Tab-separated table of C-alpha atoms in Angstrom:
chain	number	residue	atom	x	y	z
Z	8	MET	CA	130.698	41.227	149.588
Z	9	GLU	CA	130.391	43.418	152.992
Z	10	TYR	CA	126.857	44.233	154.301
Z	11	ILE	CA	126.672	47.460	156.727
Z	12	ASN	CA	124.432	47.783	159.258
Z	13	ASN	CA	122.977	51.776	159.482
Z	14	THR	CA	119.904	50.634	161.518
Z	15	PRO	CA	118.998	53.425	163.671
Z	16	THR	CA	119.007	52.640	167.620
Z	17	GLY	CA	116.202	52.005	168.512
Z	18	VAL	CA	115.338	50.148	165.982
Z	19	SER	CA	115.646	46.063	165.354
Z	20	ALA	CA	116.485	44.942	162.666
Z	21	THR	CA	113.775	43.560	161.211
Z	22	GLY	CA	111.788	46.714	160.728
Z	23	SER	CA	109.801	48.127	158.298
Z	24	GLY	CA	113.092	51.674	159.207
Z	25	ALA	CA	116.014	49.356	158.484
Z	26	VAL	CA	117.869	50.522	155.980
Z	27	ASN	CA	121.682	47.976	154.868
Z	28	LYS	CA	123.532	49.345	152.813
Z	29	ILE	CA	126.954	48.380	150.834
Z	30	LEU	CA	130.329	48.811	150.115
Z	31	CYS	CA	131.163	51.011	145.802
Z	32	CYS	CA	133.052	47.632	144.565
Z	33	GLU	CA	135.255	50.465	143.338
Z	34	CYS	CA	135.811	53.203	146.232
Z	35	GLY	CA	134.369	51.861	148.606
Z	36	VAL	CA	132.116	54.480	149.735
Z	37	PRO	CA	128.718	52.870	151.241
Z	38	ILE	CA	125.571	53.373	149.176
Z	39	GLU	CA	122.260	51.668	148.879
Z	40	PRO	CA	122.350	47.449	147.032
Z	41	ASN	CA	121.903	47.792	143.550
Z	42	ALA	CA	122.368	45.472	140.042
Z	43	SER	CA	126.125	47.249	139.563
Z	44	ASN	CA	127.347	47.494	142.858
Z	45	MET	CA	128.906	50.946	142.429
Z	46	CYS	CA	127.949	53.903	142.783
Z	47	VAL	CA	127.258	56.722	140.106
Z	48	PRO	CA	130.587	58.490	139.358
Z	49	CYS	CA	132.625	55.026	139.740
Z	50	LEU	CA	129.433	53.826	137.247
Z	51	ARG	CA	130.217	57.162	135.421
Z	52	SER	CA	132.818	57.027	134.851
Z	53	HIS	CA	132.638	52.837	132.620
Z	54	VAL	CA	129.706	53.489	131.695
Z	55	ASP	CA	129.007	56.414	128.645
Z	56	ILE	CA	124.524	56.659	127.311
Z	57	THR	CA	125.576	59.650	125.264
Z	58	GLU	CA	128.399	57.766	123.490
Z	59	ASN	CA	125.822	57.663	121.115
Z	60	ILE	CA	124.570	61.345	120.669
Z	61	PRO	CA	127.075	63.698	118.688
Z	62	LYS	CA	128.935	66.888	120.278
Z	63	GLN	CA	128.549	68.922	117.271
Z	64	ALA	CA	126.394	68.848	114.321
Z	65	VAL	CA	126.084	71.299	111.193
Z	66	ILE	CA	122.433	72.905	110.183
Z	67	PHE	CA	122.491	75.547	107.456
Z	68	PHE	CA	120.721	79.097	107.311
Z	69	CYS	CA	120.350	80.855	104.183
Z	70	ARG	CA	121.484	84.269	104.696
Z	71	ASN	CA	118.724	86.171	101.751
Z	72	CYS	CA	115.583	85.226	103.377
Z	73	GLU	CA	116.637	83.775	107.111
Z	74	ARG	CA	115.640	80.639	107.536
Z	75	TYR	CA	117.045	77.704	108.457
Z	76	LEU	CA	117.168	74.062	106.401
Z	77	ASN	CA	114.897	71.064	107.751
Z	78	PRO	CA	116.323	68.501	106.201
Z	79	PRO	CA	115.630	66.831	103.273
Z	80	ASN	CA	114.879	70.113	101.258
Z	81	GLU	CA	112.405	71.880	103.742
Z	82	TRP	CA	113.277	75.937	104.616
Z	83	VAL	CA	111.963	77.541	107.527
Z	84	GLN	CA	112.194	80.413	109.464
Z	85	CYS	CA	113.445	80.730	113.141
Z	86	THR	CA	115.339	83.209	115.581
Z	87	LEU	CA	117.235	82.867	117.865
Z	88	GLU	CA	116.819	80.946	121.507
Z	89	SER	CA	112.815	80.063	120.225
Z	90	LYS	CA	111.440	76.571	120.169
Z	91	GLU	CA	111.290	76.351	116.224
Z	92	LEU	CA	114.760	76.373	116.403
Z	93	LEU	CA	114.893	74.093	119.908
Z	94	SER	CA	113.077	71.530	117.754
Z	95	LEU	CA	115.544	71.963	114.642
Z	96	CYS	CA	118.207	71.676	116.548
Z	97	LEU	CA	116.556	68.063	119.042
Z	98	LYS	CA	117.055	66.621	114.799
Z	99	ARG	CA	119.462	66.638	114.407
Z	100	LEU	CA	120.558	64.210	116.662
Z	101	GLN	CA	120.640	60.819	115.264
Z	102	GLY	CA	121.126	59.381	118.563
Z	103	LEU	CA	119.034	60.998	120.934
Z	104	ARG	CA	116.131	58.751	120.199
Z	105	GLN	CA	118.161	55.385	122.167
Z	106	VAL	CA	117.391	58.234	125.984
Z	107	LYS	CA	114.297	59.452	127.063
Z	108	LEU	CA	115.030	63.252	127.315
Z	109	VAL	CA	114.819	64.955	130.586
Z	110	ASP	CA	115.484	68.151	129.730
Z	111	ALA	CA	116.734	70.929	126.892
Z	112	GLY	CA	118.146	74.411	126.591
Z	113	PHE	CA	120.740	77.025	124.517
Z	114	VAL	CA	123.714	78.576	125.978
Z	115	TRP	CA	124.624	81.888	125.788
Z	116	THR	CA	126.572	82.741	122.656
Z	117	GLU	CA	127.225	85.305	120.742
Z	118	PRO	CA	125.069	86.596	117.869
Z	119	HIS	CA	127.972	86.548	115.265
Z	120	SER	CA	130.050	83.482	116.180
Z	121	LYS	CA	127.967	81.446	113.928
Z	122	ARG	CA	128.012	78.326	117.027
Z	123	ILE	CA	124.762	77.547	119.123
Z	124	LYS	CA	124.762	75.157	122.039
Z	125	VAL	CA	122.077	73.148	123.329
Z	126	LYS	CA	122.363	71.390	127.378
Z	127	LEU	CA	119.964	68.829	127.228
Z	128	THR	CA	119.618	66.599	130.067
Z	129	VAL	CA	118.993	62.474	129.367
Z	130	HIS	CA	118.834	59.192	130.941
Z	131	GLY	CA	119.776	55.759	130.369
Z	132	GLU	CA	119.197	52.388	130.995
Z	133	VAL	CA	122.154	50.438	132.111
Z	134	MET	CA	123.060	47.184	133.439
Z	135	ASN	CA	120.312	45.484	134.442
Z	136	ASP	CA	117.124	47.856	135.514
Z	137	VAL	CA	120.111	51.051	136.506
Z	138	VAL	CA	119.234	53.994	135.503
Z	139	LEU	CA	121.376	57.058	135.029
Z	140	GLN	CA	120.926	60.930	134.600
Z	141	GLN	CA	123.355	62.915	132.199
Z	142	VAL	CA	123.747	66.529	130.929
Z	143	PHE	CA	125.982	67.201	127.850
Z	144	VAL	CA	126.042	70.113	125.530
Z	145	VAL	CA	126.555	69.213	122.154
Z	146	GLU	CA	127.405	72.560	119.897
Z	147	PHE	CA	126.240	73.239	116.460
Z	148	THR	CA	128.552	75.199	113.725
Z	149	VAL	CA	126.178	77.438	111.715
Z	150	ASN	CA	126.617	77.166	108.161
Z	151	ASN	CA	125.492	79.362	104.846
Z	152	GLN	CA	123.759	78.170	101.980
Z	153	MET	CA	120.997	79.420	99.785
Z	154	CYS	CA	117.990	78.382	99.555
Z	155	ASP	CA	116.068	76.782	95.760
Z	156	ASP	CA	113.903	79.867	96.443
Z	157	CYS	CA	117.194	82.066	96.626
Z	158	HIS	CA	118.471	80.852	93.817
Z	159	ARG	CA	115.819	81.273	91.985
Z	160	THR	CA	115.356	85.086	92.489
Z	161	GLU	CA	119.207	85.244	91.646
Z	162	ALA	CA	119.011	83.670	89.041
Z	163	LYS	CA	116.976	85.945	86.947
Z	164	ASP	CA	116.460	83.950	84.548
Z	165	PHE	CA	114.300	81.319	85.807
Z	166	TRP	CA	111.170	81.157	85.752
Z	167	ARG	CA	107.849	78.935	84.521
Z	168	CYS	CA	105.096	81.572	84.612
Z	169	MET	CA	105.442	85.126	82.724
Z	170	VAL	CA	101.852	87.691	82.776
Z	171	GLN	CA	103.187	89.628	80.031
Z	172	VAL	CA	100.922	93.529	80.381
Z	173	ARG	CA	100.498	95.347	77.112
Z	174	GLN	CA	98.522	98.283	76.126
Z	175	LYS	CA	98.229	98.967	72.265
Z	176	ALA	CA	98.152	102.869	72.783
Z	177	VAL	CA	100.307	106.071	71.990
Z	178	ASN	CA	99.758	107.407	75.389
Z	179	LYS	CA	100.838	105.303	78.350
Z	180	LYS	CA	99.788	107.249	80.803
Z	181	THR	CA	97.834	104.186	81.864
Z	182	LEU	CA	100.885	101.621	82.566
Z	183	PHE	CA	102.050	105.233	84.627
Z	184	TYR	CA	98.539	104.307	86.443
Z	185	LEU	CA	98.548	101.110	86.785
Z	186	GLU	CA	102.502	100.998	87.690
Z	187	GLN	CA	101.477	103.279	90.455
Z	188	MET	CA	98.804	100.861	91.863
Z	189	ILE	CA	100.969	98.109	91.841
Z	190	LEU	CA	103.425	99.440	94.038
Z	191	LYS	CA	100.806	101.185	96.494
Z	192	HIS	CA	99.055	96.816	96.894
Z	193	LYS	CA	102.699	95.639	96.686
Z	194	ALA	CA	101.165	93.085	94.092
Z	195	HIS	CA	104.906	92.584	92.897
Z	196	GLU	CA	106.507	89.995	96.047
Z	197	ASN	CA	106.084	87.436	94.441
Z	198	THR	CA	107.967	88.478	91.936
Z	199	LEU	CA	111.249	86.363	90.199
Z	200	GLY	CA	112.184	90.066	88.119
Z	201	ILE	CA	110.427	93.000	85.848
Z	202	LYS	CA	111.474	93.471	82.611
Z	203	PRO	CA	110.146	96.653	80.950
Z	204	THR	CA	109.640	96.826	77.071
Z	205	ALA	CA	108.345	99.619	75.104
Z	206	GLY	CA	103.874	98.577	75.223
Z	207	GLY	CA	104.070	97.362	78.537
Z	208	LEU	CA	105.952	95.057	81.266
Z	209	ASP	CA	106.748	91.764	81.595
Z	210	PHE	CA	106.404	89.097	85.225
Z	211	PHE	CA	108.186	86.412	86.303
Z	212	TYR	CA	107.097	83.463	88.819
Z	213	ALA	CA	108.314	80.327	90.411
Z	214	THR	CA	105.077	79.723	90.306
Z	215	ASP	CA	101.293	79.647	89.101
Z	216	ALA	CA	99.735	80.586	91.555
Z	217	HIS	CA	101.878	84.055	92.140
Z	218	ALA	CA	101.046	83.911	88.866
Z	219	ARG	CA	97.809	83.799	89.244
Z	220	LYS	CA	96.907	86.082	91.547
Z	221	MET	CA	98.858	88.882	90.060
Z	222	VAL	CA	96.773	88.380	86.646
Z	223	ASP	CA	93.601	88.340	89.041
Z	224	PHE	CA	94.951	92.019	90.404
Z	225	LEU	CA	95.004	93.174	87.177
Z	226	GLN	CA	91.995	92.245	86.219
Z	227	ALA	CA	90.217	94.394	89.679
Z	228	VAL	CA	91.989	97.654	88.652
Z	229	LEU	CA	91.862	97.606	84.306
Z	230	PRO	CA	89.524	97.020	82.014
Z	231	VAL	CA	91.973	94.403	80.844
Z	232	LYS	CA	91.561	90.439	78.064
Z	233	VAL	CA	93.358	87.698	79.470
Z	234	THR	CA	95.252	85.125	76.824
Z	235	THR	CA	96.619	82.211	78.575
Z	236	SER	CA	99.788	79.743	76.830
Z	237	LYS	CA	101.841	76.810	77.994
Z	238	LYS	CA	104.698	74.827	76.326
Z	239	LEU	CA	106.393	71.711	77.899
Z	240	ILE	CA	109.269	71.755	79.011
Z	241	SER	CA	109.538	68.239	79.907
Z	242	HIS	CA	107.575	64.836	80.784
Z	243	ASP	CA	108.396	61.819	82.272
Z	244	ILE	CA	106.481	59.028	81.670
Z	245	HIS	CA	107.895	56.497	84.234
Z	246	SER	CA	105.513	58.829	87.307
Z	247	ASN	CA	103.629	60.432	84.454
Z	248	SER	CA	104.422	63.905	85.507
Z	249	TYR	CA	104.925	67.142	82.910
Z	250	ASN	CA	106.618	70.535	83.512
Z	251	TYR	CA	105.007	73.328	81.642
Z	252	LYS	CA	106.149	76.714	81.017
Z	253	TYR	CA	102.497	78.991	81.545
Z	254	SER	CA	102.879	82.510	80.134
Z	255	TYR	CA	99.366	85.334	80.993
Z	256	ALA	CA	99.926	88.001	78.215
Z	257	ILE	CA	97.306	90.606	79.265
Z	258	ASP	CA	96.205	93.289	76.581
Z	259	ILE	CA	94.658	96.533	78.446
Z	260	VAL	CA	92.267	99.060	76.581
Z	261	PRO	CA	93.968	100.951	74.026
Z	262	VAL	CA	93.388	104.473	75.474
Z	263	SER	CA	93.779	106.167	77.604
Z	264	LYS	CA	92.805	109.275	79.113
Z	265	GLY	CA	92.308	112.333	78.093
Z	266	SER	CA	91.933	110.554	74.414
Z	267	LEU	CA	88.588	111.039	72.275
Z	268	VAL	CA	86.710	108.141	70.903
Z	269	CYS	CA	83.999	107.664	68.905
Z	270	LEU	CA	81.351	105.106	70.223
Z	271	ASN	CA	79.072	103.043	67.401
Z	272	LYS	CA	75.518	103.264	67.432
Z	273	ARG	CA	74.012	100.495	69.322
Z	274	LEU	CA	76.744	101.026	71.810
Z	275	THR	CA	75.467	104.927	72.483
Z	276	GLN	CA	72.300	104.289	73.401
Z	277	GLN	CA	73.148	101.389	76.015
Z	278	LEU	CA	74.890	104.021	77.961
Z	279	GLY	CA	72.057	106.490	77.925
Z	280	HIS	CA	72.077	108.188	74.436
Z	281	ILE	CA	75.425	109.619	74.961
Z	282	SER	CA	77.183	111.520	72.217
Z	283	PRO	CA	78.933	109.202	69.506
Z	284	VAL	CA	82.143	111.733	70.389
Z	285	CYS	CA	83.570	111.453	73.631
Z	286	LEU	CA	86.487	112.115	76.260
Z	287	VAL	CA	87.978	109.599	78.308
Z	288	ALA	CA	87.875	110.742	82.218
Z	289	LYS	CA	89.293	108.303	83.233
Z	290	VAL	CA	90.571	104.291	83.092
Z	291	ALA	CA	90.283	102.363	86.188
Z	292	ASN	CA	88.197	98.730	86.643
Z	293	SER	CA	86.434	99.965	83.694
Z	294	ILE	CA	86.377	103.196	81.583
Z	295	HIS	CA	84.889	106.202	82.748
Z	296	LEU	CA	83.328	108.822	79.693
Z	297	ILE	CA	82.220	112.022	79.608
Z	298	ASP	CA	80.278	114.848	76.639
Z	299	PRO	CA	81.759	117.807	76.208
Z	300	GLN	CA	79.282	119.654	75.117
Z	301	THR	CA	76.882	118.055	78.116
Z	302	ALA	CA	79.043	116.890	80.446
Z	303	GLN	CA	76.751	113.704	79.672
Z	304	LEU	CA	78.501	110.546	81.953
Z	305	ALA	CA	78.851	107.024	81.067
Z	306	GLU	CA	80.900	103.775	82.037
Z	307	VAL	CA	82.206	100.663	79.475
Z	308	HIS	CA	82.665	98.162	81.807
Z	309	ASN	CA	85.300	95.947	80.517
Z	310	MET	CA	83.261	93.195	79.196
Z	311	ALA	CA	81.392	95.086	77.578
Z	312	PHE	CA	84.330	96.589	76.313
Z	313	TRP	CA	85.413	93.447	75.009
Z	314	LYS	CA	82.437	92.648	72.981
Z	315	THR	CA	81.906	96.286	71.289
Z	316	PRO	CA	85.351	97.439	71.184
Z	317	PHE	CA	86.543	101.113	70.127
Z	318	GLU	CA	89.605	102.782	69.423
Z	319	ALA	CA	91.069	107.214	70.442
Z	320	ILE	CA	90.258	108.820	67.104
Z	321	CYS	CA	93.116	111.170	68.615
Z	322	ASN	CA	95.590	111.220	71.702
Z	323	PRO	CA	96.380	113.998	73.786
Z	324	LYS	CA	99.736	114.477	71.053
Z	325	GLN	CA	97.328	116.062	68.529
Z	326	MET	CA	95.837	118.212	71.376
Z	327	VAL	CA	96.250	122.609	69.548
Z	328	GLU	CA	95.992	125.060	72.348
Z	329	PHE	CA	93.708	128.005	72.264
Z	330	VAL	CA	93.033	131.059	73.820
Z	331	VAL	CA	90.447	131.516	75.689
Z	332	MET	CA	88.622	134.893	74.496
Z	333	ASP	CA	85.231	134.972	76.575
Z	334	VAL	CA	82.841	131.998	78.587
Z	335	GLU	CA	79.280	132.467	78.958
Z	336	ILE	CA	77.346	129.741	81.490
Z	337	ILE	CA	75.004	127.794	80.451
Z	338	ARG	CA	72.290	127.953	83.832
Z	339	ASP	CA	70.214	124.713	84.637
Z	340	SER	CA	66.937	125.985	82.988
Z	341	GLU	CA	69.117	126.089	79.721
Z	342	ARG	CA	70.265	122.924	79.874
Z	343	LYS	CA	68.282	120.598	76.608
Z	344	ILE	CA	67.417	116.917	78.439
Z	345	PHE	CA	66.825	114.358	76.364
Z	346	PRO	CA	64.787	110.721	78.075
Z	347	GLY	CA	66.750	108.404	78.825
Z	348	GLN	CA	70.114	110.463	79.429
Z	349	GLY	CA	72.861	109.133	81.620
Z	350	PRO	CA	73.767	111.048	84.644
Z	351	VAL	CA	75.127	114.583	83.825
Z	352	SER	CA	78.588	115.164	86.046
Z	353	MET	CA	78.322	117.898	88.261
Z	354	ARG	CA	81.921	118.719	89.000
Z	355	HIS	CA	81.466	120.213	85.441
Z	356	SER	CA	79.440	123.588	84.116
Z	357	LEU	CA	78.056	123.393	80.812
Z	358	ALA	CA	79.522	126.461	79.438
Z	359	ASP	CA	79.866	128.447	75.379
Z	360	VAL	CA	83.074	129.912	74.776
Z	361	TRP	CA	84.841	131.201	72.502
Z	362	VAL	CA	87.989	130.601	71.569
Z	363	VAL	CA	90.630	131.426	69.331
Z	364	LYS	CA	93.925	129.223	68.369
Z	365	SER	CA	97.286	130.443	70.025
Z	366	SER	CA	99.008	129.871	66.836
Z	367	GLU	CA	96.927	132.177	64.815
Z	368	LEU	CA	95.979	134.516	67.791
Z	369	GLY	CA	97.033	138.277	66.261
Z	370	ILE	CA	96.448	137.094	62.796
Z	371	ASN	CA	93.542	136.794	62.199
Z	372	ASP	CA	90.130	136.762	63.585
Z	373	ASN	CA	88.918	133.540	62.815
Z	374	THR	CA	87.057	132.766	66.608
Z	375	ILE	CA	85.409	129.862	67.145
Z	376	HIS	CA	82.233	129.257	69.470
Z	377	VAL	CA	82.424	125.874	71.472
Z	378	LYS	CA	80.190	124.389	73.567
Z	379	SER	CA	82.497	122.905	76.786
Z	380	HIS	CA	82.277	121.391	80.142
Z	381	LEU	CA	85.132	123.307	81.719
Z	382	GLY	CA	82.756	126.932	82.874
Z	383	ASN	CA	83.955	126.374	85.547
Z	384	LEU	CA	87.443	126.305	84.919
Z	385	LEU	CA	88.051	129.040	82.122
Z	386	LYS	CA	88.099	132.516	81.756
Z	387	PRO	CA	88.981	135.166	79.146
Z	388	GLY	CA	93.067	135.245	78.737
Z	389	ASP	CA	93.600	131.580	79.562
Z	390	SER	CA	94.366	128.788	78.065
Z	391	VAL	CA	93.018	126.110	77.066
Z	392	LEU	CA	93.766	122.186	75.000
Z	393	GLY	CA	91.558	120.398	72.274
Z	394	TYR	CA	91.205	118.672	69.250
Z	395	ASP	CA	90.513	120.546	66.575
Z	396	LEU	CA	88.306	117.933	63.920
Z	397	ARG	CA	88.604	120.079	61.013
Z	398	GLU	CA	92.608	119.486	60.535
Z	399	ALA	CA	92.638	115.832	62.146
Z	400	ASN	CA	93.284	112.715	59.846
Z	401	VAL	CA	89.948	110.734	61.608
Z	402	ASN	CA	90.318	107.071	59.887
Z	403	ASN	CA	87.452	105.193	61.378
Z	404	ALA	CA	84.658	103.438	60.021
Z	405	ASP	CA	81.928	104.494	63.019
Z	406	PHE	CA	83.250	108.629	62.769
Z	407	GLU	CA	83.005	108.219	58.926
Z	408	LYS	CA	78.717	107.071	59.376
Z	409	LEU	CA	78.049	110.996	61.640
Z	410	ASN	CA	76.638	113.663	60.236
Z	411	PRO	CA	79.173	116.504	59.357
Z	412	ASP	CA	76.658	119.245	60.700
Z	413	THR	CA	76.381	116.822	63.966
Z	414	VAL	CA	80.091	116.676	64.872
Z	415	PRO	CA	81.995	119.588	66.610
Z	416	ASP	CA	84.679	121.082	64.920
Z	417	VAL	CA	86.171	121.573	68.151
Z	418	LEU	CA	86.406	119.526	71.717
Z	419	LEU	CA	88.139	121.846	74.513
Z	420	VAL	CA	89.994	118.895	77.031
Z	421	LYS	CA	91.791	120.980	80.026
Z	422	LYS	CA	93.038	123.945	80.988
Z	423	SER	CA	96.685	124.846	80.159
Z	424	TYR	CA	99.191	125.951	82.859
Z	425	ASP	CA	103.159	126.700	83.017
Z	426	LYS	CA	104.734	123.070	82.359
Z	427	SER	CA	108.022	124.818	83.314
Z	428	VAL	CA	106.882	126.741	86.788
Z	429	ARG	CA	104.774	122.984	87.640
Z	430	LYS	CA	107.631	121.534	87.108
Z	431	GLN	CA	109.349	123.457	89.385
Z	432	ASN	CA	107.500	124.210	92.399
Z	433	ARG	CA	106.686	120.420	92.538
Z	434	ASN	CA	107.944	118.992	95.879
Z	435	TRP	CA	106.522	115.540	96.018
Z	436	LYS	CA	107.741	112.227	93.440
Z	437	LEU	CA	106.710	108.612	92.717
Z	438	LYS	CA	108.137	105.651	93.559
Z	439	HIS	CA	108.856	103.420	90.331
Z	440	LEU	CA	109.447	99.254	89.412
Z	441	ALA	CA	112.239	99.014	87.899
Z	442	GLU	CA	114.725	102.726	88.955
Z	443	ASP	CA	117.896	102.319	86.419
Z	444	VAL	CA	114.938	101.950	83.191
Z	445	ALA	CA	116.361	104.817	80.687
Z	446	VAL	CA	114.050	107.037	79.418
Z	447	ASP	CA	113.479	109.311	76.386
Z	448	THR	CA	112.491	112.471	75.550
Z	449	ASP	CA	108.731	111.447	74.573
Z	450	ILE	CA	108.101	109.042	78.001
Z	451	GLU	CA	109.283	111.546	79.741
Z	452	ASN	CA	106.134	114.576	78.288
Z	453	GLU	CA	104.188	111.733	78.434
Z	454	TYR	CA	105.048	111.382	82.214
Z	455	ASN	CA	104.774	114.357	82.886
Z	456	GLU	CA	101.553	115.402	81.971
Z	457	PHE	CA	100.800	111.975	84.407
Z	458	LEU	CA	101.629	113.631	87.128
Z	459	GLU	CA	100.057	116.661	85.549
Z	460	ASP	CA	96.565	114.513	85.447
Z	461	LEU	CA	96.671	113.283	89.307
Z	462	GLU	CA	97.735	117.211	90.671
Z	463	GLU	CA	94.294	117.934	88.718
Z	464	ASP	CA	92.594	114.800	89.717
Z	465	PRO	CA	92.112	114.314	93.509
Z	466	GLU	CA	90.385	111.142	92.594
Z	467	LEU	CA	93.110	109.848	90.384
Z	468	ARG	CA	95.354	110.063	93.394
Z	469	GLN	CA	93.861	108.485	96.441
Z	470	ASN	CA	95.157	104.982	94.051
Z	471	VAL	CA	98.701	106.374	94.432
Z	472	ASN	CA	101.289	106.396	97.248
Z	473	ILE	CA	103.124	110.569	96.746
Z	474	PHE	CA	106.046	110.748	98.761
Z	475	ARG	CA	107.422	114.458	99.577
Z	476	ASP	CA	110.740	115.157	97.849
Z	477	LYS	CA	113.248	115.903	100.273
Z	478	THR	CA	115.613	117.911	97.964
Z	479	LYS	CA	112.829	120.561	97.411
Z	480	GLN	CA	112.211	123.207	99.237
Z	481	ILE	CA	108.127	123.574	100.957
Z	482	PRO	CA	107.725	127.275	99.762
Z	483	VAL	CA	107.063	129.249	103.139
Z	484	ASP	CA	105.061	131.908	101.138
Z	485	THR	CA	102.075	131.760	98.907
Z	486	ASN	CA	102.751	135.341	97.490
Z	487	ASP	CA	105.532	133.952	96.201
Z	488	MET	CA	103.941	131.673	93.558
Z	489	GLU	CA	103.704	133.106	90.409
Z	490	ASP	CA	99.831	131.554	90.272
Z	491	PRO	CA	97.683	130.477	92.659
Z	492	SER	CA	95.227	128.620	90.662
Z	493	VAL	CA	97.847	126.024	89.624
Z	494	PRO	CA	95.870	122.870	90.970
Z	495	ARG	CA	98.660	121.745	93.359
Z	496	ILE	CA	99.175	117.915	95.667
Z	497	THR	CA	99.326	119.446	99.691
Z	498	LEU	CA	101.873	118.066	102.217
Z	499	GLU	CA	99.024	116.639	104.179
Z	500	GLU	CA	98.442	114.230	101.035
Z	501	MET	CA	101.782	112.879	100.662
Z	502	LEU	CA	104.214	110.625	102.403
Z	503	ASP	CA	107.400	110.340	104.201
Z	504	ASP	CA	109.581	108.123	102.552
Z	505	LEU	CA	111.546	106.038	104.957
Z	506	VAL	CA	114.808	105.328	103.871
Z	507	ILE	CA	117.022	102.947	106.887
Z	508	GLU	CA	121.043	103.571	106.398
Z	509	ASP	CA	123.288	101.078	108.328
Z	510	GLU	CA	126.048	104.169	109.636
Z	511	GLU	CA	129.563	103.113	110.577
Z	512	MET	CA	130.445	103.821	113.923
Z	513	GLY	CA	133.539	105.893	114.808
Z	514	ASP	CA	136.275	105.157	117.157
Z	515	VAL	CA	135.224	105.005	120.994
């Protein structure tokens, strides 16, 4: 082998600055001495340090949840050209462990091409401690594959936990309120499916943790009773593992807003000596009661109700329409206050009201005197709905123990307005969990009553998302309304329903 002396002029061959080069054994180019005696281009032509690294690979992508498969069973969320996706691609290259990775980066491709290109720079040791650097590109093909979670969601019959929500009541106002609470707080995000039934709703889940989260939400918003059960599906005796299906039965209190209830003597004493016969003002995380004759309020919590449960003796379907003949407000100084009496409602005004049944108006002059808490709403000539206990068929043991002289003949519940006018002027709507459910006439009437309750009670609609109905026009002039006293929801309380649609681009 021929050596070349490239010593600069003025520098001796034995000096520290002397550099000796040799000729490449392949092409004869002067190079610095190395163990292979070859230049870099010739060395690359003989040795490929990336021969064990695949230049093409496949990664799997789920189009439903937009996640990538990280073998063996993990699905991770990654965006294009992110460090998470780069790490996932590098893990798919098995031969990368035999070389040293110096640099890695993406090569731009069309997002819809289903191709991901990664440019790699590696170092490898060849032929007796000779380090060679090489740059190459690996192309990944993105194949579509549905993940296990999306499979279970699409199957809809696959579930491991079920939450059954039931209410044994004639009126469904409480279930309508619960539906809006679930939509507002997005408590149904982890459900595999929702199945409406005659007495409530069924929620299906893949894990017990998601079902327990739904149960905790129901216990926070409504007074309920929870019953848990499980069924053995399979058992592996070798690993001592069990596969169960869990079921949670949720019983909601069997009363709703507007129901008339009768309390036992012990419970009335605990609630500030409230009258045994009272109305349900609201059902939220507890039952709110009001005495129509004194406007006294009481609150029955979840544990107290299930210790001494009570049922509705009259339901809103049994209400009768009356016509107000005269109203006389009772002043605060004229009220009879008893020792230990509970709080009194400040939103209502007690009044002596004289009413006549609408069906008997003009036939006889049987005027009925009633003490009512609706004195601030009623005036002569108004229509009002109430319960006529003289003709009601009540089958309740606590009601039979009461003195007939202390039981009022009529109890007024709420002021009545023209339903057709209210429905026509209603320019808002609500969302539902299941849009394609067939609704019969009775349920539709109860749903309209629930909408009327939202219009009349500002506190109730604070927990409900109300959306503006764009199919109906907003009245410009309030004088066009037939009755301005009809309760309405203002435009400031409504939300805009966001609808995202893909518009087809025209030919350019």
